[in-house]
Coordinates of C-alpha atoms (C1' of nucleotides) in Angstrom, one line a residue:
Chain E
M208 CA -9.4 7.3 1.4
L209 CA -12.7 7.7 -0.2
D210 CA -13.4 7.0 -3.9
I211 CA -12.8 10.1 -5.9
A212 CA -15.2 8.9 -8.6
L213 CA -18.0 8.6 -6.0
I214 CA -17.3 12.1 -4.7
R215 CA -17.3 13.3 -8.3
E216 CA -20.6 11.6 -9.1
K217 CA -22.5 12.0 -5.9
P218 CA -21.0 14.9 -3.9
D219 CA -24.2 15.6 -2.0
W220 CA -24.7 12.0 -1.0
V221 CA -21.1 11.9 0.4
K222 CA -21.6 15.2 2.2
E223 CA -24.7 13.9 3.9
R224 CA -22.8 10.8 5.1
L225 CA -19.9 12.9 6.4
A226 CA -22.3 15.3 8.1
R227 CA -23.3 12.5 10.4
L228 CA -19.8 12.6 11.8
N229 CA -20.4 16.0 13.2
D230 CA -17.3 17.1 11.4
A231 CA -18.0 20.3 9.5
E232 CA -14.5 20.5 8.2
A233 CA -14.8 17.2 6.4
V234 CA -18.1 18.2 4.7
A235 CA -16.5 21.5 3.6
R236 CA -13.6 19.6 2.1
I237 CA -15.8 18.0 -0.5
D238 CA -16.4 21.2 -2.4
T239 CA -12.6 21.8 -2.5
I240 CA -12.1 18.3 -3.7
V241 CA -14.7 18.5 -6.4
A242 CA -13.1 21.7 -7.7
L243 CA -9.6 20.4 -7.6
D244 CA -10.7 17.2 -9.4
K245 CA -12.3 19.2 -12.1
Q246 CA -9.2 21.3 -12.5
R247 CA -7.0 18.3 -12.6
R248 CA -8.9 16.6 -15.3
A249 CA -9.0 19.7 -17.5
L250 CA -5.3 20.2 -17.2
L251 CA -4.7 16.5 -17.7
T252 CA -6.6 16.5 -21.0
E253 CA -4.6 19.3 -22.3
A254 CA -1.3 18.0 -21.0
E255 CA -1.8 14.5 -22.5
A256 CA -2.9 15.8 -25.9
L257 CA 0.3 17.8 -26.1
Q258 CA 2.3 14.9 -24.8
A259 CA 0.9 12.6 -27.5
A260 CA 1.9 15.2 -30.1
R261 CA 5.3 15.6 -28.7
N262 CA 5.9 11.9 -28.6
K263 CA 4.9 11.5 -32.2
L264 CA 6.9 14.5 -33.5
N265 CA 10.0 13.4 -31.6
K266 CA 9.8 10.0 -33.2
N267 CA 9.4 11.5 -36.7
V268 CA 12.2 13.9 -36.4
G269 CA 14.6 11.0 -36.6
A270 CA 13.1 9.8 -39.8
L271 CA 13.4 13.3 -41.3
R272 CA 17.0 13.8 -40.3
G273 CA 18.1 10.4 -41.5
S274 CA 16.0 10.4 -44.7
K275 CA 17.7 8.9 -47.7
K276 CA 15.1 10.1 -50.1
L277 CA 15.6 13.8 -49.4
D278 CA 18.7 15.8 -49.9
E279 CA 19.6 18.6 -47.5
A280 CA 17.6 21.2 -49.4
G281 CA 14.6 18.9 -49.5
K282 CA 14.9 18.3 -45.7
A283 CA 15.0 22.0 -45.2
V284 CA 11.8 22.5 -47.1
Q285 CA 10.0 19.8 -45.2
A286 CA 11.3 21.1 -41.9
A287 CA 10.3 24.6 -42.6
A288 CA 6.7 23.4 -43.4
A289 CA 6.7 21.4 -40.2
V290 CA 7.7 24.4 -38.1
Q291 CA 4.9 26.4 -39.6
A292 CA 2.4 23.6 -38.8
I293 CA 3.7 23.4 -35.2
D294 CA 3.4 27.2 -34.8
A295 CA -0.2 26.9 -36.1
G296 CA -0.8 24.1 -33.6
D297 CA -1.5 21.5 -36.3
Y298 CA 0.7 18.7 -35.0
D299 CA -0.7 16.0 -37.2
A300 CA 0.2 18.1 -40.3
A301 CA 3.7 18.7 -38.8
A302 CA 4.1 14.9 -38.3
R303 CA 3.2 14.3 -42.0
Y304 CA 5.7 16.9 -43.2
M305 CA 8.4 15.2 -41.1
T306 CA 7.8 11.8 -42.5
G307 CA 7.5 13.2 -46.1
E308 CA 3.9 11.8 -46.3
T309 CA 3.0 15.4 -47.2
V310 CA 5.3 17.0 -49.7
A311 CA 5.9 20.6 -48.8
S312 CA 6.2 23.3 -51.4
G313 CA 8.2 26.5 -51.1
T314 CA 11.7 26.9 -49.8
G315 CA 13.5 26.1 -46.6
A316 CA 16.2 28.1 -45.1
A317 CA 19.5 26.4 -44.5
D318 CA 18.9 26.4 -40.7
S319 CA 15.3 25.1 -41.0
L320 CA 16.2 21.8 -39.4
D321 CA 17.7 23.7 -36.4
T322 CA 14.6 25.8 -36.2
L323 CA 12.5 22.6 -36.1
M324 CA 14.7 21.2 -33.2
A325 CA 14.1 24.4 -31.3
A326 CA 10.4 24.2 -31.9
L327 CA 10.4 20.6 -30.6
R328 CA 12.4 21.7 -27.6
A329 CA 9.9 24.5 -26.9
L330 CA 7.1 21.9 -27.2
G331 CA 8.8 19.7 -24.7
E332 CA 9.1 22.6 -22.3
R333 CA 5.4 23.3 -22.6
V334 CA 4.6 19.7 -21.8
E335 CA 6.9 19.9 -18.8
T336 CA 5.2 23.1 -17.6
L337 CA 1.8 21.6 -18.0
N338 CA 2.8 18.4 -16.2
D339 CA 4.2 20.5 -13.3
E340 CA 0.8 22.2 -13.1
V341 CA -1.0 18.8 -13.1
K342 CA 1.4 17.6 -10.3
G343 CA 0.7 20.7 -8.3
V344 CA -3.1 20.3 -8.5
E345 CA -2.7 16.6 -7.8
A346 CA -0.7 17.3 -4.7
Q347 CA -3.4 19.6 -3.4
L348 CA -6.1 17.0 -4.3
D349 CA -4.1 14.2 -2.5
E350 CA -3.7 16.4 0.5
A351 CA -7.4 17.1 0.7
M352 CA -8.2 13.4 0.1
F353 CA -5.9 12.2 2.9
W354 CA -7.5 14.5 5.4
L355 CA -11.0 13.2 4.6
P356 CA -12.3 10.7 7.2
N357 CA -14.2 7.5 6.3
M358 CA -18.0 7.6 5.9
P359 CA -20.1 5.8 8.5
H360 CA -22.1 2.7 7.6
D361 CA -25.8 3.2 7.4
S362 CA -26.3 1.1 10.5
V363 CA -24.3 3.4 12.8
P364 CA -26.5 5.4 15.2
V365 CA -26.3 9.1 14.3
F366 CA -25.3 11.1 17.3
P367 CA -22.8 13.9 17.7
S368 CA -20.5 12.6 20.4
D369 CA -19.3 9.7 22.6
E370 CA -21.8 10.5 25.3
H371 CA -24.3 8.8 23.1
N372 CA -22.4 5.6 22.5
K373 CA -24.9 2.8 23.1
P374 CA -23.9 0.2 25.7
W375 CA -25.3 -3.3 25.2
P376 CA -26.4 -5.3 28.3
A377 CA -23.4 -6.3 30.4
E378 CA -22.4 -9.9 30.4
G379 CA -20.8 -12.0 33.1
Q380 CA -21.1 -12.0 36.9
M381 CA -20.7 -8.6 38.5
P382 CA -18.4 -9.0 41.5
E383 CA -19.8 -8.7 45.0
F384 CA -17.6 -7.7 47.9
D385 CA -18.1 -7.7 51.6
F386 CA -15.4 -5.0 51.9
Q387 CA -14.7 -1.8 50.0
P388 CA -13.0 -2.9 46.7
R389 CA -9.7 -1.0 46.2
P390 CA -8.5 0.6 42.9
H391 CA -5.5 -1.0 41.2
W392 CA -3.3 1.9 41.9
E393 CA -3.5 0.9 45.5
L394 CA -3.5 -2.9 45.0
G395 CA -0.6 -2.9 42.6
P396 CA 1.9 -1.1 44.7
A397 CA 0.7 -2.9 47.9
L398 CA 1.3 -6.2 46.2
G399 CA 4.7 -5.0 44.9
I400 CA 3.7 -5.7 41.3
I401 CA 3.4 -2.1 40.0
D402 CA 6.0 0.5 40.7
F403 CA 4.9 4.0 39.6
E404 CA 7.7 6.0 41.3
R405 CA 10.5 4.1 39.6
G406 CA 8.7 4.1 36.3
V407 CA 8.5 7.9 36.4
K408 CA 12.1 8.0 37.4
L409 CA 13.0 6.1 34.3
A410 CA 10.6 7.5 31.7
G411 CA 8.9 10.6 33.1
S412 CA 5.2 11.1 33.3
R413 CA 3.1 8.0 32.8
G414 CA 6.1 5.8 33.3
Y415 CA 5.5 2.5 35.2
V416 CA 7.3 -0.7 35.9
L417 CA 5.6 -4.1 36.4
K418 CA 7.5 -6.3 38.8
G419 CA 7.3 -10.0 39.7
W420 CA 3.8 -11.3 39.4
G421 CA 2.8 -8.1 37.6
A422 CA 5.2 -8.7 34.8
R423 CA 4.5 -12.4 34.8
L424 CA 0.8 -11.8 34.7
Q425 CA 1.2 -9.6 31.6
R426 CA 3.3 -12.1 29.9
A427 CA 0.7 -14.8 30.7
L428 CA -2.1 -12.6 29.3
I429 CA -0.2 -12.0 26.1
S430 CA 0.4 -15.7 25.5
F431 CA -3.2 -16.5 26.4
F432 CA -4.6 -13.9 24.0
L433 CA -2.4 -15.1 21.2
D434 CA -3.5 -18.7 21.8
M435 CA -7.2 -17.7 21.8
A436 CA -6.8 -16.0 18.5
R437 CA -4.8 -18.8 17.0
E438 CA -7.5 -21.2 17.9
K439 CA -9.9 -19.1 15.9
G440 CA -7.7 -19.3 12.8
F441 CA -5.6 -16.2 13.1
E442 CA -2.1 -16.6 11.9
E443 CA 0.5 -15.2 14.3
L444 CA 2.8 -12.5 13.1
Y445 CA 5.9 -10.9 14.6
V446 CA 6.2 -7.5 12.9
P447 CA 8.5 -4.4 13.0
Y448 CA 7.7 -2.1 15.9
F449 CA 8.6 0.9 13.7
V450 CA 7.4 1.7 10.2
K451 CA 8.1 4.1 7.3
E452 CA 5.9 7.2 6.9
D453 CA 3.9 5.8 4.0
M454 CA 2.6 3.0 6.3
M455 CA 1.2 5.6 8.7
F456 CA -0.7 7.2 5.8
G457 CA -1.8 3.8 4.6
A458 CA -3.4 2.9 7.9
G459 CA -5.0 6.3 8.3
Q460 CA -2.9 7.6 11.2
F461 CA -1.4 10.3 9.0
P462 CA -1.8 13.1 8.3
K463 CA -4.3 13.7 11.0
F464 CA -2.7 12.0 14.0
R465 CA 0.9 12.9 13.3
D466 CA 1.4 14.3 16.8
V467 CA 0.4 11.1 18.6
V468 CA 3.3 9.1 17.5
Y469 CA 7.0 8.8 18.4
F470 CA 9.4 9.6 15.6
D471 CA 13.0 8.7 14.9
A472 CA 14.0 11.7 12.8
D473 CA 17.4 10.2 12.1
A474 CA 16.1 6.9 10.6
D475 CA 12.9 8.5 9.4
V476 CA 10.7 5.9 11.0
Y477 CA 7.7 5.9 13.4
M478 CA 7.0 3.8 16.4
L479 CA 3.8 1.8 16.2
P480 CA 0.8 3.3 18.0
T481 CA -0.8 0.0 17.3
A482 CA 0.0 -3.2 15.4
E483 CA -2.9 -2.3 13.1
V484 CA -0.5 0.0 11.2
A485 CA 2.0 -2.8 10.5
I486 CA -0.6 -5.4 9.6
T487 CA -2.6 -3.2 7.3
N488 CA 0.4 -2.6 5.2
L489 CA 1.5 -6.2 5.2
H490 CA -0.2 -6.6 1.8
R491 CA 0.4 -3.1 0.6
D492 CA 0.6 -2.9 -3.2
E493 CA -0.5 -6.4 -3.6
I494 CA -3.3 -8.1 -5.6
L495 CA -4.6 -11.1 -3.7
D496 CA -6.6 -14.0 -5.0
E497 CA -10.2 -14.1 -3.9
A498 CA -9.6 -17.7 -2.9
Q499 CA -7.0 -16.5 -0.2
L500 CA -9.7 -14.4 1.5
P501 CA -10.5 -13.9 4.3
L502 CA -7.0 -13.6 5.7
Y503 CA -6.8 -13.6 9.5
Y504 CA -3.7 -12.3 11.3
V505 CA -2.8 -11.7 15.0
A506 CA 0.2 -9.9 16.4
H507 CA 1.4 -8.9 19.8
T508 CA 3.3 -5.6 19.8
P509 CA 4.0 -2.8 22.2
C510 CA 2.1 0.4 21.4
F511 CA 3.6 3.8 21.7
R512 CA 1.4 6.9 22.0
R513 CA 2.3 10.4 23.1
E514 CA -1.2 11.1 24.5
K515 CA -0.7 14.8 23.9
M516 CA -4.4 15.3 23.5
S517 CA -5.2 13.8 26.8
A518 CA -2.4 15.4 28.9
G519 CA -3.7 15.5 32.5
R520 CA -6.4 12.9 32.0
D521 CA -6.4 9.5 33.6
V522 CA -3.0 10.3 35.1
R523 CA -3.6 7.8 37.9
G524 CA -2.8 4.2 37.6
I525 CA -2.1 2.2 34.4
K526 CA -5.1 3.1 32.3
R527 CA -3.6 5.6 29.9
L528 CA 0.1 5.2 29.1
H529 CA 2.8 6.1 26.6
Q530 CA 3.7 2.5 26.3
F531 CA 1.4 -0.6 26.5
E532 CA 1.1 -4.1 25.1
K533 CA -1.6 -5.2 22.8
V534 CA -2.6 -8.2 20.9
E535 CA -4.2 -7.1 17.6
M536 CA -6.5 -9.3 15.5
Y537 CA -6.8 -8.3 11.8
K538 CA -8.8 -9.4 8.8
F539 CA -8.6 -8.9 5.1
T540 CA -12.0 -9.8 3.5
T541 CA -14.1 -9.3 0.5
P542 CA -16.7 -6.5 0.6
E543 CA -19.5 -9.0 0.8
T544 CA -18.4 -10.6 4.1
S545 CA -16.9 -7.7 6.0
Y546 CA -19.9 -6.9 8.2
A547 CA -20.4 -10.5 9.2
E548 CA -16.7 -10.7 9.9
L549 CA -17.0 -7.6 12.2
E550 CA -19.6 -9.3 14.3
A551 CA -17.3 -12.4 14.6
L552 CA -14.4 -10.1 15.5
V553 CA -16.3 -8.5 18.4
E554 CA -17.4 -12.0 19.5
A555 CA -13.7 -13.1 19.5
A556 CA -12.8 -10.2 21.8
S557 CA -15.9 -10.9 23.9
D558 CA -14.9 -14.6 24.2
I559 CA -11.6 -13.6 25.8
C560 CA -13.6 -11.6 28.5
R561 CA -15.8 -14.6 29.0
A562 CA -12.9 -16.9 29.4
L563 CA -11.3 -14.6 32.0
K564 CA -14.7 -14.4 33.8
I565 CA -14.7 -10.6 34.0
P566 CA -17.9 -8.7 33.4
F567 CA -17.9 -6.8 30.1
R568 CA -20.2 -5.1 27.7
R569 CA -20.2 -4.1 24.1
L570 CA -20.4 -0.5 23.2
E571 CA -21.9 0.5 19.9
I572 CA -20.0 3.6 18.7
V573 CA -22.1 6.5 17.3
T574 CA -21.2 8.5 14.2
G575 CA -19.7 11.4 16.2
D576 CA -17.2 9.1 17.9
L577 CA -16.2 6.8 15.0
G578 CA -12.7 8.0 14.6
F579 CA -11.0 8.6 11.3
S580 CA -10.8 5.3 9.6
A581 CA -13.8 3.3 10.7
S582 CA -17.1 2.8 8.9
K583 CA -18.5 1.0 12.0
K584 CA -17.0 0.3 15.4
Y585 CA -17.7 -1.5 18.6
D586 CA -15.7 -1.2 21.8
V587 CA -15.5 -3.9 24.4
E588 CA -15.3 -2.7 28.0
M589 CA -14.4 -4.6 31.1
Y590 CA -15.8 -3.5 34.4
A591 CA -13.3 -2.5 37.1
P592 CA -15.0 -2.3 40.5
G593 CA -12.1 -0.6 42.3
C594 CA -12.1 2.6 40.3
N595 CA -15.8 1.9 39.3
E596 CA -15.1 2.3 35.6
W597 CA -15.8 0.5 32.3
L598 CA -12.4 0.1 30.7
E599 CA -12.0 -0.1 27.0
V600 CA -10.0 -3.2 26.4
S601 CA -10.8 -3.7 22.7
S602 CA -11.9 -1.6 19.8
C603 CA -13.2 -3.5 16.7
S604 CA -13.6 -1.7 13.4
N605 CA -14.6 -2.3 9.9
T606 CA -12.8 0.3 7.7
E607 CA -14.4 -1.2 4.6
D608 CA -12.0 -0.2 1.7
F609 CA -10.7 3.0 3.4
Q610 CA -7.4 1.6 4.4
A611 CA -7.2 -0.6 1.4
R612 CA -7.4 2.4 -0.9
R613 CA -4.7 4.2 1.1
S614 CA -2.5 1.1 1.1
N615 CA -3.4 -0.1 -2.4
I616 CA -4.5 -3.6 -1.4
K617 CA -6.7 -5.4 -3.9
Y618 CA -8.0 -8.8 -4.8
R619 CA -9.0 -10.4 -8.0
G620 CA -12.4 -12.1 -8.1
G621 CA -12.9 -15.4 -9.9
E622 CA -14.4 -14.2 -13.1
S623 CA -14.2 -10.5 -12.6
K624 CA -12.1 -8.4 -14.7
R625 CA -10.6 -5.7 -12.7
P626 CA -9.0 -6.0 -9.3
Q627 CA -10.9 -4.4 -6.5
F628 CA -10.2 -3.2 -3.1
V629 CA -10.4 -5.6 -0.1
H630 CA -12.1 -4.6 3.1
T631 CA -9.9 -4.5 6.3
L632 CA -11.0 -5.0 9.9
N633 CA -9.1 -4.6 13.1
G634 CA -9.8 -5.4 16.7
S635 CA -7.8 -5.7 19.9
G636 CA -7.8 -9.0 21.5
L637 CA -7.0 -7.6 24.1
A638 CA -4.9 -4.7 25.5
T639 CA -2.8 -4.8 28.6
P640 CA -2.1 -3.6 31.2
R641 CA -5.8 -2.5 31.2
V642 CA -6.8 -6.1 31.5
I643 CA -4.5 -6.3 34.5
I644 CA -6.5 -3.5 36.1
A645 CA -9.7 -5.5 35.6
I646 CA -8.1 -8.7 37.0
L647 CA -6.7 -7.0 40.1
E648 CA -9.9 -5.1 40.9
N649 CA -12.4 -8.0 40.1
Y650 CA -10.3 -10.8 41.7
Q651 CA -9.2 -8.9 44.8
Q652 CA -9.8 -10.4 48.3
A653 CA -10.3 -8.8 51.6
D654 CA -6.6 -9.3 52.6
G655 CA -5.4 -7.5 49.5
S656 CA -4.4 -10.7 47.7
V657 CA -5.7 -11.4 44.2
R658 CA -6.9 -14.7 42.8
I659 CA -5.6 -15.6 39.4
P660 CA -8.2 -16.4 36.7
D661 CA -8.5 -20.1 36.0
V662 CA -7.5 -19.8 32.3
L663 CA -4.3 -18.1 33.2
R664 CA -3.1 -20.6 35.8
P665 CA -1.5 -22.9 33.2
Y666 CA 0.6 -20.0 32.0
L667 CA 1.8 -19.2 35.6
G668 CA 2.9 -22.6 36.7
G669 CA -0.4 -23.4 38.3
A670 CA -0.3 -20.5 40.8
E671 CA -3.7 -19.5 42.2
V672 CA -3.2 -16.3 44.1
I673 CA -1.0 -13.3 44.0
S674 CA -0.2 -12.0 47.5
A675 CA 2.1 -9.4 49.0
R676 CA 4.2 -12.2 50.4
G677 CA 5.1 -13.2 46.9
Chain L
rG122 C1' 30.7 0.8 8.9
rG123 C1' 34.3 -0.5 4.3
rA124 C1' 34.8 -2.8 -0.8
rG125 C1' 32.4 -4.9 -4.9
rA126 C1' 28.0 -6.6 -7.9
rG127 C1' 23.1 -5.9 -9.0
rG128 C1' 17.5 -4.1 -9.2
rU129 C1' 13.6 -4.9 -16.6
rC130 C1' 6.5 -8.1 -17.3
rG131 C1' 4.0 -13.6 -12.1
rC132 C1' 9.3 -16.1 -12.4
rA133 C1' 13.9 -16.3 -15.3
rU134 C1' 16.4 -13.6 -18.8
rA135 C1' 17.7 -10.1 -23.5
rG136 C1' 18.2 -5.1 -24.1
rU137 C1' 24.8 0.8 -24.2
rG138 C1' 20.5 7.0 -27.3
rG139 C1' 15.2 6.5 -32.2
rA140 C1' 13.3 -0.4 -35.3
rC141 C1' 11.5 -0.9 -27.5
rU142 C1' 4.9 -0.5 -29.9
rA143 C1' 10.1 -3.7 -24.0
rG144 C1' 12.0 -9.4 -27.2
rU145 C1' 12.5 -14.6 -25.6
rG146 C1' 11.7 -18.9 -22.3
rC147 C1' 8.9 -20.8 -18.2
rG148 C1' 4.3 -20.4 -15.8
rC149 C1' -1.0 -19.4 -16.4
rU150 C1' -5.8 -19.0 -19.5
rC151 C1' -8.5 -20.1 -23.9
rG152 C1' -8.8 -22.7 -28.6
rC153 C1' -7.2 -26.6 -32.2
rC154 C1' -5.6 -31.7 -32.1
rU155 C1' -7.3 -36.5 -28.9
rG156 C1' -11.9 -41.5 -26.9
rG157 C1' -9.4 -38.8 -22.8
rA158 C1' -4.7 -36.8 -21.7
rA159 C1' 0.5 -35.6 -22.7
rC160 C1' 3.2 -33.6 -26.8
rG161 C1' 2.5 -30.3 -30.7
rC162 C1' 0.2 -25.9 -32.9
rG163 C1' -2.3 -21.1 -32.4
rA164 C1' -4.0 -16.9 -29.6
rG165 C1' -4.0 -14.3 -25.1
rU166 C1' -1.5 -13.0 -20.5
rA167 C1' 0.4 -6.0 -15.9
rG168 C1' -1.2 -1.8 -13.0
rG169 C1' -2.9 3.1 -12.9
rG170 C1' -5.0 7.6 -15.1
rU171 C1' -8.1 9.9 -18.7
rG172 C1' -12.0 8.9 -21.9
rU173 C1' -16.6 6.1 -23.6
rC174 C1' -23.3 3.9 -22.6
rA175 C1' -19.6 0.3 -23.7
rC176 C1' -15.4 -0.2 -26.9
rA177 C1' -11.5 2.4 -29.1
rG178 C1' -8.0 5.9 -28.4
rC179 C1' -4.4 8.7 -25.6
rC180 C1' -1.0 9.4 -21.2
rC181 C1' 2.1 7.4 -17.2
rU182 C1' 4.9 3.3 -14.9
rC183 C1' 11.8 -0.8 -16.6
rG184 C1' 13.7 0.3 -7.7
rA185 C1' 12.6 6.1 -6.3
rG186 C1' 13.7 11.1 -7.4
rG187 C1' 16.4 14.7 -10.2
rG188 C1' 19.5 15.9 -14.7
rU189 C1' 21.4 15.8 -20.0
rU190 C1' 18.8 15.4 -25.0
rC191 C1' 14.3 16.9 -30.1
rG192 C1' 14.1 11.9 -27.9
rA193 C1' 16.4 7.8 -22.0
rA194 C1' 15.2 0.9 -19.8
rU195 C1' 19.9 2.7 -22.1
rC196 C1' 24.1 8.4 -20.4
rC197 C1' 25.0 11.5 -15.6
rC198 C1' 23.8 12.7 -10.2
rU199 C1' 21.4 11.6 -5.4
rC200 C1' 18.8 8.2 -2.5
rC201 C1' 16.5 3.3 -1.4
rC202 C1' 16.8 -1.9 -1.4
rU203 C1' 19.1 -6.9 -2.5
rC204 C1' 23.4 -10.1 -2.9
rU205 C1' 28.9 -11.3 -2.0
rC206 C1' 33.3 -10.4 0.9
rC207 C1' 35.4 -7.8 5.3
rG208 C1' 34.7 -5.5 10.2
rC209 C1' 31.4 -5.2 14.5
rC210 C1' 27.5 -7.6 17.1
rA211 C1' 22.4 -10.3 20.4

RNA sequence: GGAGAGGUCGCAUAGUGGACUAGUGCGCUCGCCUGGAACGCGAGUAGGGUGUCACAGCCCUCGAGGGUUCGAAUCCCUCCCUCUCCGCCA
């Protein structure tokens, strides 16, 4: 969510930023938002003035009805005058007649008090009508605001699409083979550690089963990832794998990416497409102390994605799946430190690649490929020689206060008066089974066996090689 | 899943139709007192919206949403959550 006040004050500046995303729809939305905001405030002024009048008159009517100074005839006279004032729109005068502060002249009919009640009822109904109008406009405004993507940081290269994402120089030793390296979709089944046929039998397209060393390798990786993060100060979390709808809005998945998630209509909950959704909302509706920041969290969860948009793409192997495992690192920070924290986050992901001794590179994401929530984003890609691809194993983003606004997460600074929004960052550290692809393809040997990276051996009982013999 | 009790300010509690402009205690902050502290005394102590140069002011929020009423923390309905007991269960 962007700041409505910023849009109100500098619509053209915001448009220019959004234009960098190559998202014409987002830019066009600004005019709609400005108009709705204006309409909302005009209605609100009117509604609140009337509401204030109603509150005051309702309070005074009790005083009039219960007045000991006035007899019935006297009350009728005051009531009649009050009704006249209300009809004329002079609510202050009406209030004074009702308290007896202004003594009315003339006569009052016997039913003047009833007439006054009716006038108050009518006033109440007008307030309700106006409030409904305000709510209607607010709903439209919220809808428009929720569809608006985040603005790119000034440092993000301005290009229209992912073809222009800027790779940094690769790090690590590129593997050299004296044989033709095989892709993982051959190695896995040959080793008996990936079973595609039975996976599809169980779950349909993109289903897979990891067996034996495949399953153990994944479990080892997850433990290793969590340990790496913990050593860097991330607190480990175990979170729900499904969340309520508001959480999906809070993290920026909804409304735009509604069709990528699995939904339990009966319980009205959504399966996580990433742990980021759960962790973002961990501190929803909270005001944190500045002294608590930065907060570092890490969680391992499965991730469920329908991959509707990419039906037919990457159907081979275990690169793009409906279900995969990911260790997610997450930070809540102050605005001052979030960009330094982003660099540290990418380094944390890179350190895992270094420890596994797999060649990797950082990809600087351009404006046209930033996604919905990020202000700035880096991907980390591992090289896979078998399929000759760079595999995205991590994506690290600073969303600035975009998610914090949606989830209402603030902090109170030392001296500062008003709570302000935190910045949130997320980065995979890392995702599997993609890392399994990289291990199989980088560590394969001529006989089809695969060496186990040194750092994982302690997690696998000291084993050094995975071979078809088991 | 069944039966019952409950959800009010950071925490604890009061509040059964208008005086609630939500009281009190604790906690916290500031001041006075003190050589310094404790005690005591005094003041302050939510969030959001609107508005303003900034204040002020006004509006909303007592789990959520509806309803009754001139007026709802308070009465009615629906839902959510928590607790106790029972049943089932890794």
